[in-house]
Amino acid sequence: MILSTRTMAFSAMLCLLPGLSQAGSVEVLHYWTSGGEARSVQVLQQAMQEDGHTWDDFVVQGGGGGNAMATLQDRVLRGNPPTAAQIKGLDIQRWARLGFLSNINGLADEQQWDERLPPVVAAAMQYNGDYVAVPVNVHRTNWLWANKRILDSVGVAVPTTWAEFDQAADLIAAAGYRVIAQGHQDWQHATLFEAVALSVGGPEFYQAALVEHDFRAMRSDTMDAVFDRYYRLLEHMPLSDDLGEWNQATSLVINGEAAFQFMGDWAKGEFSAEGKVANTDYVCAPVPGTQNQFLFNIDSFAIFDLRGASQADQTAQNDLVRNIMDDSFQRTFNQNKGSIPPRTDMSMSAFDDCARVSMSEFIAAAANDSLLPSIAHGMATTGTVQGYFYEKIGELTVNPISPSESSRELAKAIRYGQYVIK
Ligand code: GAL
C-alpha cells in the first residue's frame, strides 16, 4: 500500500504528540445494561475516549453477572482475554491463581491505593499481596426501596421492624397496591434471603452461617426463623408476577405501582436515571432489622495479562486503571451507579442522602471490623458454593417446605458446594 504524503506527514505528527501516538484500545467485559448502569459505564467510556483510546464495549446481558462470567470463561480459555472484566470478590482470586491476571502494583503505588482504600477493599483487589484488580465502587445490598407517595397515601412510615412491615403491607395491599416488586431470578431471591438472614439472625449468625458455613448455625432454630420470615415475605411477591430483571421491579416502585423492593443500591441508579429524588419521590432505608449493618458488594475490574499486546494497548490498559481510581470518575460514576466510592478519602458533598448514609455506615463498619460480605454477590464464598446457594434458595422460593426442612436442605446444598469438585 503506497501511503500518501499527507498520511505520512499526519503519522509523523502523531508520533511527535505525546499521548496521541500511544492511542490504543481497551475491550472491557461488563453486564451493566440497565438505565442507571449504562449511564455509569458511559462515564468510563468517555474518560477513555478523552485519553484518545478506543473503547470496545464487551457487554453481556443479565443482572447479577452469571451470563457474563460464562462468556468470559469461554473467551479466556480460547486464549483471547479482554483488557479487563467485571469480576468480583473471591472470583478475583480464582482468575489470579490460574495466572491470567496482571500485577498492577506500579499503578497502585502511583495512586497511593494502600492509603486510600479501606483494608477490606484493598485485600479484595489483591492476590498473594499483589494488586490484580481495581475497585469501581462499594454497593450495599441490605436496602429497602419505598415509593413515598404510596406510603404517604396509606399513612405509614418506612418500616424499621418486621412487625411494622407486616402492618404496612396489610394497609398497602388493602389500598390495592402491589406490596413487594421483586424479580423472580435466583440471584434476586438470594439477595433478599441474605438480608433477611442478617436481620433475623444478626451479624454473628450471618458470618457463621453464610460466610463460614458453620453447620450448627446453618441447622439452628435461627435459620428456621430466617426461612419463616422469608416465606412470609413471599406472600407479598407472588410468583405469578412475571417480573424478570431486577430493574423491571425497580420501575414498578418508581412508577408508583408497587410500594417496596428489596435490592442493592444499584436500584438507586434507576431512580436517579428517571430524575427521582431521595426522600422526595422515594425513600431508601436499611432492610428492617439491619440498621447500622453493611452487607458489602464491591464491583471491580480484574486486569488481564495482555501478553504480546502492543505498547499502545498496554498504555490504554494502564489509563483504564488510572481513570477508574480518579476522583472525578469516582464521583460521577457512583452518583449514576447508586453506589459509593471505594476510596473513603473522597468528599461526599456531591452525593445524595442515601449515599452519605451508606458511606458513613461503611466507614463506621470498616472501623469496627463489622463489614459483612454479600454471599449473593460473590463476596463471601466460592462461586461453586454461591451457585448451590442460588439454586437451593430458588428451589425453595418456588416450592416452599417447612422452615426446619428448608434449613436442612440449604445446609446440605452449601456443604455439597464446599466439597464437590466441579
Ligand atoms: C451485582 C453487581 C451490580 C449490579 C447488580 C445487578 O452483582 O455488583 O453492579 O450489576 O449485580 O446486575
PDB file of C-alpha atoms in Angstrom, residues 4 40 46 81 96 107 121 162 196 244 258 263 267 301:
ATOM      1  CA  SER A   4       0.182   9.449   0.529  1.00  0.00           C
ATOM      2  CA  SER A  40     -22.336   4.719  34.643  1.00  0.00           C
ATOM      3  CA  GLN A  46     -15.918   8.861  27.843  1.00  0.00           C
ATOM      4  CA  PRO A  81      -8.901 -12.423  27.196  1.00  0.00           C
ATOM      5  CA  ALA A  96      -5.329 -14.779  39.540  1.00  0.00           C
ATOM      6  CA  LEU A 107      -0.253   1.850  39.301  1.00  0.00           C
ATOM      7  CA  VAL A 121     -11.353  -3.288  49.755  1.00  0.00           C
ATOM      8  CA  TRP A 162     -40.833  -6.797  60.564  1.00  0.00           C
ATOM      9  CA  VAL A 196     -33.432 -11.492  55.967  1.00  0.00           C
ATOM     10  CA  GLY A 244     -37.753 -10.879  35.328  1.00  0.00           C
ATOM     11  CA  ALA A 258     -45.501  -1.153  43.928  1.00  0.00           C
ATOM     12  CA  MET A 263     -32.387  -4.729  46.387  1.00  0.00           C
ATOM     13  CA  ALA A 267     -31.544   0.202  42.248  1.00  0.00           C
ATOM     14  CA  PHE A 301     -12.414  -4.831  37.095  1.00  0.00           C
TER      15      PHE A 301
END
